[in-house]
Amino acid sequence: MSRIIEIHDAEGKSVGNLELPSFFETPVRPDLIRRAVVALQSHTFQPQGRDPMAGKRTTAESLGVGHGMSRVPRVKGERYARGNLAAIVPGTVKGRLAFPPVPTKRIGKKINRKELRLATLSAVAATTSIEMVRARGHRVPDNCILPIVVSDDVELITKAADAEKVLHSLGIWEDVERASKRKIRGGKGSTRGRPLKHPVSVLLVVKKRQGAEKAFRNFSGIDVVESSSLNVIDLAPGTHAGRLTIWTQSAVKQIEGRLGWVSS
């Protein structure tokens, strides 16, 4: 039997009810969600390669046997820093790599189309479980009923102040404040252009972008996506399902037509 969920307006008041599509009851498959996220992320990786002549631009040449030293290639010349030093071979200073990465390697992972759809449905169903949402670190009040469905008026909001009022009225502003506190990343990543870790907060699913993306993008961690382009990466960042999600009424109906046949 399908669940009946209240529809809230921009002020948090109930304006009607909505019967949830059956795919919101899909069994959650963390293993399948993980495979789907990894497969989609692999399509964004850029092939790597190395210069075929890297480490070989030198005058180094082996002296052969009979000199009382190893037969590795040595740089020609005397009375300068590199003179008579080993070069070219792997393990030497400025030598070549033994097995450099090649751009012809297939780094994209494949996944069956039906498995990908089932993983998306499973990630959608995970947004209705308050236990899984809290397990991801989201701060949700005890009286909150998931999933959160709002009226289509939210799609027309264009001001950040109005968007903040909506988040306050729905009782999830505390989670937005949590995501605004960024932490310093440990390790080498802090010196490679990614010094901060950005927490993920609310996901707003709309039928069509009509200004809401301009209002909600001012808050750290909030993403706005159209239901036609919703995928498992949006619903399960880092392969962890149970993202705190707000659905508009039209978005639920549109995604039912897009994904509903799989669960039948």
C-alpha positions as YAML, in Angstrom:
chain: A
units: angstrom
residues:
- id: 1
  name: MET
  ca: [0.00, 0.00, 0.00]
- id: 2
  name: SER
  ca: [1.38, 3.39, -1.02]
- id: 3
  name: ARG
  ca: [2.15, 6.00, 1.61]
- id: 4
  name: ILE
  ca: [0.36, 9.33, 1.81]
- id: 5
  name: ILE
  ca: [2.68, 12.31, 2.32]
- id: 6
  name: GLU
  ca: [1.77, 15.90, 3.14]
- id: 7
  name: ILE
  ca: [2.70, 18.65, 0.70]
- id: 8
  name: HIS
  ca: [4.15, 21.77, 2.31]
- id: 9
  name: ASP
  ca: [4.17, 25.29, 0.92]
- id: 10
  name: ALA
  ca: [6.99, 27.83, 1.19]
- id: 11
  name: GLU
  ca: [5.89, 28.66, 4.74]
- id: 12
  name: GLY
  ca: [5.92, 25.05, 5.89]
- id: 13
  name: LYS
  ca: [2.13, 24.72, 6.07]
- id: 14
  name: SER
  ca: [0.30, 21.68, 4.75]
- id: 15
  name: VAL
  ca: [-1.52, 22.39, 1.47]
- id: 16
  name: GLY
  ca: [-2.53, 18.87, 0.45]
- id: 17
  name: ASN
  ca: [-1.55, 15.24, 0.27]
- id: 18
  name: LEU
  ca: [0.35, 13.16, -2.27]
- id: 19
  name: GLU
  ca: [0.34, 9.42, -2.78]
- id: 20
  name: LEU
  ca: [3.95, 8.33, -3.13]
- id: 21
  name: PRO
  ca: [4.79, 6.22, -6.20]
- id: 22
  name: SER
  ca: [5.58, 2.59, -5.48]
- id: 23
  name: PHE
  ca: [9.26, 2.91, -6.37]
- id: 24
  name: PHE
  ca: [9.83, 4.85, -3.12]
- id: 25
  name: GLU
  ca: [9.44, 1.46, -1.44]
- id: 26
  name: THR
  ca: [12.23, -0.17, -3.47]
- id: 27
  name: PRO
  ca: [14.61, -2.23, -1.31]
- id: 28
  name: VAL
  ca: [17.84, -0.36, -0.66]
- id: 29
  name: ARG
  ca: [20.89, -2.01, -2.25]
- id: 30
  name: PRO
  ca: [24.08, -0.30, -0.98]
- id: 31
  name: ASP
  ca: [26.26, -2.65, -3.06]
- id: 32
  name: LEU
  ca: [24.44, -1.78, -6.28]
- id: 33
  name: ILE
  ca: [24.45, 1.93, -5.47]
- id: 34
  name: ARG
  ca: [28.19, 1.84, -4.94]
- id: 35
  name: ARG
  ca: [28.83, 0.10, -8.27]
- id: 36
  name: ALA
  ca: [26.63, 2.58, -10.10]
- id: 37
  name: VAL
  ca: [28.29, 5.65, -8.56]
- id: 38
  name: VAL
  ca: [31.78, 4.34, -9.28]
- id: 39
  name: ALA
  ca: [30.81, 3.50, -12.88]
- id: 40
  name: LEU
  ca: [29.39, 6.98, -13.52]
- id: 41
  name: GLN
  ca: [32.34, 8.71, -11.88]
- id: 42
  name: SER
  ca: [34.79, 6.72, -14.00]
- id: 43
  name: HIS
  ca: [33.35, 8.34, -17.12]
- id: 44
  name: THR
  ca: [34.66, 11.72, -15.98]
- id: 45
  name: PHE
  ca: [38.26, 10.56, -15.55]
- id: 46
  name: GLN
  ca: [40.80, 11.92, -18.01]
- id: 47
  name: PRO
  ca: [43.21, 9.44, -19.64]
- id: 48
  name: GLN
  ca: [46.81, 9.88, -18.51]
- id: 49
  name: GLY
  ca: [49.99, 9.32, -20.43]
- id: 50
  name: ARG
  ca: [53.70, 10.11, -20.29]
- id: 51
  name: ASP
  ca: [56.19, 11.48, -22.77]
- id: 52
  name: PRO
  ca: [57.78, 8.44, -24.48]
- id: 53
  name: MET
  ca: [61.18, 10.16, -24.26]
- id: 54
  name: ALA
  ca: [60.88, 11.08, -20.56]
- id: 55
  name: GLY
  ca: [64.08, 10.09, -18.76]
- id: 56
  name: LYS
  ca: [65.86, 9.21, -22.02]
- id: 57
  name: ARG
  ca: [67.16, 12.65, -23.05]
- id: 58
  name: THR
  ca: [70.71, 12.04, -21.89]
- id: 59
  name: THR
  ca: [74.09, 10.97, -23.19]
- id: 60
  name: ALA
  ca: [74.22, 8.03, -20.77]
- id: 61
  name: GLU
  ca: [75.74, 4.83, -22.09]
- id: 62
  name: SER
  ca: [76.91, 1.65, -20.39]
- id: 63
  name: LEU
  ca: [80.66, 1.15, -20.11]
- id: 64
  name: GLY
  ca: [80.29, -2.61, -20.15]
- id: 65
  name: VAL
  ca: [82.24, -5.08, -18.04]
- id: 66
  name: GLY
  ca: [85.77, -4.94, -16.71]
- id: 67
  name: HIS
  ca: [85.62, -1.57, -14.90]
- id: 68
  name: GLY
  ca: [84.85, -2.75, -11.40]
- id: 69
  name: MET
  ca: [81.47, -1.03, -11.32]
- id: 70
  name: SER
  ca: [77.88, -1.81, -12.23]
- id: 71
  name: ARG
  ca: [76.98, -1.86, -15.91]
- id: 72
  name: VAL
  ca: [74.16, 0.69, -15.69]
- id: 73
  name: PRO
  ca: [74.22, 3.50, -18.27]
- id: 74
  name: ARG
  ca: [76.24, 6.48, -17.04]
- id: 75
  name: VAL
  ca: [76.21, 10.10, -18.22]
- id: 76
  name: LYS
  ca: [79.24, 11.00, -20.32]
- id: 77
  name: GLY
  ca: [81.58, 13.77, -19.28]
- id: 78
  name: GLU
  ca: [83.67, 14.76, -16.28]
- id: 79
  name: ARG
  ca: [83.99, 17.60, -13.77]
- id: 80
  name: TYR
  ca: [80.31, 18.51, -13.62]
- id: 81
  name: ALA
  ca: [77.42, 17.45, -11.39]
- id: 82
  name: ARG
  ca: [75.88, 14.79, -13.63]
- id: 83
  name: GLY
  ca: [79.07, 13.39, -15.00]
- id: 84
  name: ASN
  ca: [79.48, 9.61, -14.60]
- id: 85
  name: LEU
  ca: [76.13, 9.27, -12.77]
- id: 86
  name: ALA
  ca: [73.69, 6.50, -13.61]
- id: 87
  name: ALA
  ca: [70.74, 7.51, -15.80]
- id: 88
  name: ILE
  ca: [67.97, 6.24, -18.11]
- id: 89
  name: VAL
  ca: [67.14, 3.01, -16.26]
- id: 90
  name: PRO
  ca: [64.38, 2.88, -13.63]
- id: 91
  name: GLY
  ca: [65.59, 3.48, -10.07]
- id: 92
  name: THR
  ca: [68.14, 6.12, -11.02]
- id: 93
  name: VAL
  ca: [67.92, 9.86, -10.52]
- id: 94
  name: LYS
  ca: [65.86, 11.36, -13.36]
- id: 95
  name: GLY
  ca: [65.53, 7.93, -14.94]
- id: 96
  name: ARG
  ca: [62.50, 6.66, -16.83]
- id: 97
  name: LEU
  ca: [59.49, 5.01, -15.23]
- id: 98
  name: ALA
  ca: [59.39, 1.24, -15.35]
- id: 99
  name: PHE
  ca: [55.68, 1.03, -16.23]
- id: 100
  name: PRO
  ca: [54.34, 4.50, -17.02]
- id: 101
  name: PRO
  ca: [50.58, 5.05, -17.41]
- id: 102
  name: VAL
  ca: [49.35, 4.79, -20.99]
- id: 103
  name: PRO
  ca: [46.46, 6.82, -22.46]
- id: 104
  name: THR
  ca: [45.04, 3.73, -24.15]
- id: 105
  name: LYS
  ca: [44.05, 2.15, -20.84]
- id: 106
  name: ARG
  ca: [40.29, 1.68, -20.48]
- id: 107
  name: ILE
  ca: [39.44, 3.50, -17.27]
- id: 108
  name: GLY
  ca: [35.67, 3.71, -17.84]
- id: 109
  name: LYS
  ca: [33.64, 1.07, -16.02]
- id: 110
  name: LYS
  ca: [30.49, -0.40, -17.51]
- id: 111
  name: ILE
  ca: [27.20, -1.16, -15.82]
- id: 112
  name: ASN
  ca: [24.02, -2.65, -17.20]
- id: 113
  name: ARG
  ca: [21.26, -0.19, -18.01]
- id: 114
  name: LYS
  ca: [18.68, -1.96, -15.84]
- id: 115
  name: GLU
  ca: [21.13, -2.19, -12.96]
- id: 116
  name: LEU
  ca: [21.77, 1.54, -13.20]
- id: 117
  name: ARG
  ca: [18.03, 2.25, -13.12]
- id: 118
  name: LEU
  ca: [17.56, -0.08, -10.16]
- id: 119
  name: ALA
  ca: [20.44, 1.63, -8.33]
- id: 120
  name: THR
  ca: [18.76, 5.01, -8.94]
- id: 121
  name: LEU
  ca: [15.46, 3.71, -7.58]
- id: 122
  name: SER
  ca: [17.25, 2.24, -4.59]
- id: 123
  name: ALA
  ca: [18.94, 5.58, -3.89]
- id: 124
  name: VAL
  ca: [15.56, 7.33, -4.19]
- id: 125
  name: ALA
  ca: [14.06, 4.91, -1.66]
- id: 126
  name: ALA
  ca: [16.95, 5.57, 0.73]
- id: 127
  name: THR
  ca: [15.91, 9.23, 0.97]
- id: 128
  name: THR
  ca: [12.72, 8.11, 2.78]
- id: 129
  name: SER
  ca: [14.59, 6.41, 5.62]
- id: 130
  name: ILE
  ca: [15.36, 8.77, 8.48]
- id: 131
  name: GLU
  ca: [17.87, 6.24, 9.88]
- id: 132
  name: MET
  ca: [19.91, 6.22, 6.67]
- id: 133
  name: VAL
  ca: [19.69, 10.01, 6.34]
- id: 134
  name: ARG
  ca: [21.03, 10.47, 9.86]
- id: 135
  name: ALA
  ca: [23.70, 7.84, 9.24]
- id: 136
  name: ARG
  ca: [25.12, 10.11, 6.52]
- id: 137
  name: GLY
  ca: [25.49, 12.86, 9.11]
- id: 138
  name: HIS
  ca: [22.44, 14.97, 8.25]
- id: 139
  name: ARG
  ca: [20.71, 16.73, 11.12]
- id: 140
  name: VAL
  ca: [17.00, 16.06, 10.93]
- id: 141
  name: PRO
  ca: [14.46, 16.89, 13.66]
- id: 142
  name: ASP
  ca: [12.58, 14.04, 15.31]
- id: 143
  name: ASN
  ca: [9.21, 15.23, 14.03]
- id: 144
  name: CYS
  ca: [10.38, 15.34, 10.41]
- id: 145
  name: ILE
  ca: [8.60, 12.94, 8.05]
- id: 146
  name: LEU
  ca: [10.56, 11.83, 5.00]
- id: 147
  name: PRO
  ca: [10.44, 12.31, 2.11]
- id: 148
  name: ILE
  ca: [9.88, 16.08, 2.21]
- id: 149
  name: VAL
  ca: [7.54, 17.18, -0.59]
- id: 150
  name: VAL
  ca: [6.87, 20.88, -1.25]
- id: 151
  name: SER
  ca: [4.56, 22.73, -3.61]
- id: 152
  name: ASP
  ca: [5.71, 23.94, -7.01]
- id: 153
  name: ASP
  ca: [5.89, 27.53, -5.72]
- id: 154
  name: VAL
  ca: [9.34, 26.72, -4.33]
- id: 155
  name: GLU
  ca: [10.64, 26.41, -7.90]
- id: 156
  name: LEU
  ca: [9.85, 30.11, -8.47]
- id: 157
  name: ILE
  ca: [11.90, 31.39, -5.53]
- id: 158
  name: THR
  ca: [14.76, 33.60, -6.74]
- id: 159
  name: LYS
  ca: [15.98, 35.27, -3.54]
- id: 160
  name: ALA
  ca: [18.32, 33.66, -1.02]
- id: 161
  name: ALA
  ca: [16.39, 35.27, 1.86]
- id: 162
  name: ASP
  ca: [13.19, 33.54, 0.72]
- id: 163
  name: ALA
  ca: [15.06, 30.25, 0.32]
- id: 164
  name: GLU
  ca: [16.37, 30.55, 3.87]
- id: 165
  name: LYS
  ca: [12.81, 31.02, 5.16]
- id: 166
  name: VAL
  ca: [11.75, 27.82, 3.38]
- id: 167
  name: LEU
  ca: [14.58, 25.85, 4.97]
- id: 168
  name: HIS
  ca: [13.69, 27.26, 8.39]
- id: 169
  name: SER
  ca: [10.00, 26.42, 7.97]
- id: 170
  name: LEU
  ca: [10.85, 22.82, 6.98]
- id: 171
  name: GLY
  ca: [13.08, 22.44, 10.02]
- id: 172
  name: ILE
  ca: [16.28, 21.56, 8.17]
- id: 173
  name: TRP
  ca: [18.21, 24.81, 8.53]
- id: 174
  name: GLU
  ca: [20.42, 23.18, 11.16]
- id: 175
  name: ASP
  ca: [21.74, 20.78, 8.50]
- id: 176
  name: VAL
  ca: [22.60, 23.71, 6.22]
- id: 177
  name: GLU
  ca: [24.59, 25.31, 9.04]
- id: 178
  name: ARG
  ca: [26.41, 22.02, 9.57]
- id: 179
  name: ALA
  ca: [27.48, 21.93, 5.92]
- id: 180
  name: SER
  ca: [28.71, 25.53, 6.04]
- id: 181
  name: LYS
  ca: [31.54, 24.54, 8.39]
- id: 182
  name: ARG
  ca: [34.29, 23.33, 6.09]
- id: 183
  name: LYS
  ca: [37.25, 21.35, 7.42]
- id: 184
  name: ILE
  ca: [40.87, 21.41, 6.36]
- id: 185
  name: ARG
  ca: [41.86, 18.34, 4.40]
- id: 186
  name: GLY
  ca: [44.77, 16.31, 5.71]
- id: 187
  name: GLY
  ca: [47.58, 14.96, 3.56]
- id: 188
  name: LYS
  ca: [48.92, 15.97, 0.18]
- id: 189
  name: GLY
  ca: [45.53, 17.08, -1.13]
- id: 190
  name: SER
  ca: [45.83, 20.34, 0.81]
- id: 191
  name: THR
  ca: [48.77, 21.33, -1.41]
- id: 192
  name: ARG
  ca: [47.14, 20.22, -4.66]
- id: 193
  name: GLY
  ca: [44.34, 22.72, -4.98]
- id: 194
  name: ARG
  ca: [41.81, 21.05, -2.66]
- id: 195
  name: PRO
  ca: [42.69, 22.25, 0.86]
- id: 196
  name: LEU
  ca: [39.11, 22.13, 2.22]
- id: 197
  name: LYS
  ca: [36.52, 19.39, 2.58]
- id: 198
  name: HIS
  ca: [33.03, 20.54, 1.63]
- id: 199
  name: PRO
  ca: [30.19, 18.75, 3.46]
- id: 200
  name: VAL
  ca: [27.06, 17.87, 1.48]
- id: 201
  name: SER
  ca: [23.68, 19.14, 2.61]
- id: 202
  name: VAL
  ca: [20.19, 19.26, 1.08]
- id: 203
  name: LEU
  ca: [19.34, 18.14, -2.45]
- id: 204
  name: LEU
  ca: [16.41, 19.99, -4.05]
- id: 205
  name: VAL
  ca: [14.77, 18.12, -6.93]
- id: 206
  name: VAL
  ca: [12.66, 20.33, -9.22]
- id: 207
  name: LYS
  ca: [10.81, 19.68, -12.44]
- id: 208
  name: LYS
  ca: [12.31, 22.69, -14.21]
- id: 209
  name: ARG
  ca: [14.85, 25.33, -13.26]
- id: 210
  name: GLN
  ca: [12.84, 28.52, -12.88]
- id: 211
  name: GLY
  ca: [15.02, 30.47, -10.44]
- id: 212
  name: ALA
  ca: [15.33, 28.18, -7.43]
- id: 213
  name: GLU
  ca: [18.86, 27.21, -8.43]
- id: 214
  name: LYS
  ca: [19.91, 30.88, -8.12]
- id: 215
  name: ALA
  ca: [18.40, 31.19, -4.65]
- id: 216
  name: PHE
  ca: [19.62, 27.94, -3.09]
- id: 217
  name: ARG
  ca: [23.11, 27.95, -4.60]
- id: 218
  name: ASN
  ca: [24.09, 30.66, -2.10]
- id: 219
  name: PHE
  ca: [24.18, 28.06, 0.66]
- id: 220
  name: SER
  ca: [27.13, 25.72, 0.94]
- id: 221
  name: GLY
  ca: [26.35, 22.05, 0.30]
- id: 222
  name: ILE
  ca: [22.93, 22.55, -1.32]
- id: 223
  name: ASP
  ca: [22.40, 21.27, -4.88]
- id: 224
  name: VAL
  ca: [19.44, 21.84, -7.19]
- id: 225
  name: VAL
  ca: [18.81, 19.32, -9.98]
- id: 226
  name: GLU
  ca: [16.03, 18.69, -12.44]
- id: 227
  name: SER
  ca: [14.16, 15.42, -12.09]
- id: 228
  name: SER
  ca: [14.87, 14.63, -15.74]
- id: 229
  name: SER
  ca: [18.63, 14.59, -15.07]
- id: 230
  name: LEU
  ca: [18.57, 13.12, -11.55]
- id: 231
  name: ASN
  ca: [21.09, 10.33, -11.14]
- id: 232
  name: VAL
  ca: [22.54, 8.15, -8.43]
- id: 233
  name: ILE
  ca: [25.54, 10.47, -7.88]
- id: 234
  name: ASP
  ca: [23.21, 13.26, -6.74]
- id: 235
  name: LEU
  ca: [21.30, 10.95, -4.41]
- id: 236
  name: ALA
  ca: [24.31, 9.10, -2.96]
- id: 237
  name: PRO
  ca: [27.41, 11.34, -2.85]
- id: 238
  name: GLY
  ca: [30.53, 9.34, -2.18]
- id: 239
  name: THR
  ca: [28.53, 6.11, -2.76]
- id: 240
  name: HIS
  ca: [26.69, 6.66, 0.57]
- id: 241
  name: ALA
  ca: [22.93, 6.56, 0.11]
- id: 242
  name: GLY
  ca: [20.43, 8.51, 2.21]
- id: 243
  name: ARG
  ca: [20.92, 12.15, 1.22]
- id: 244
  name: LEU
  ca: [18.48, 14.64, 2.74]
- id: 245
  name: THR
  ca: [16.24, 15.46, -0.23]
- id: 246
  name: ILE
  ca: [13.42, 17.91, -0.90]
- id: 247
  name: TRP
  ca: [11.06, 17.04, -3.76]
- id: 248
  name: THR
  ca: [8.65, 19.37, -5.49]
- id: 249
  name: GLN
  ca: [5.24, 17.96, -6.34]
- id: 250
  name: SER
  ca: [5.81, 18.16, -10.11]
- id: 251
  name: ALA
  ca: [9.23, 16.54, -9.81]
- id: 252
  name: VAL
  ca: [7.75, 13.48, -8.10]
- id: 253
  name: LYS
  ca: [5.18, 13.08, -10.86]
- id: 254
  name: GLN
  ca: [7.77, 13.50, -13.61]
- id: 255
  name: ILE
  ca: [10.22, 11.02, -12.13]
- id: 256
  name: GLU
  ca: [7.37, 8.54, -11.73]
- id: 257
  name: GLY
  ca: [6.91, 8.61, -15.49]
- id: 258
  name: ARG
  ca: [10.66, 8.30, -16.01]
- id: 259
  name: LEU
  ca: [11.50, 5.52, -13.55]
- id: 260
  name: GLY
  ca: [8.19, 4.11, -12.42]
- id: 261
  name: TRP
  ca: [8.05, 1.35, -15.06]
- id: 262
  name: VAL
  ca: [11.19, -0.27, -13.70]
- id: 263
  name: SER
  ca: [9.67, -0.97, -10.30]
- id: 264
  name: SER
  ca: [6.47, -2.43, -11.75]
...
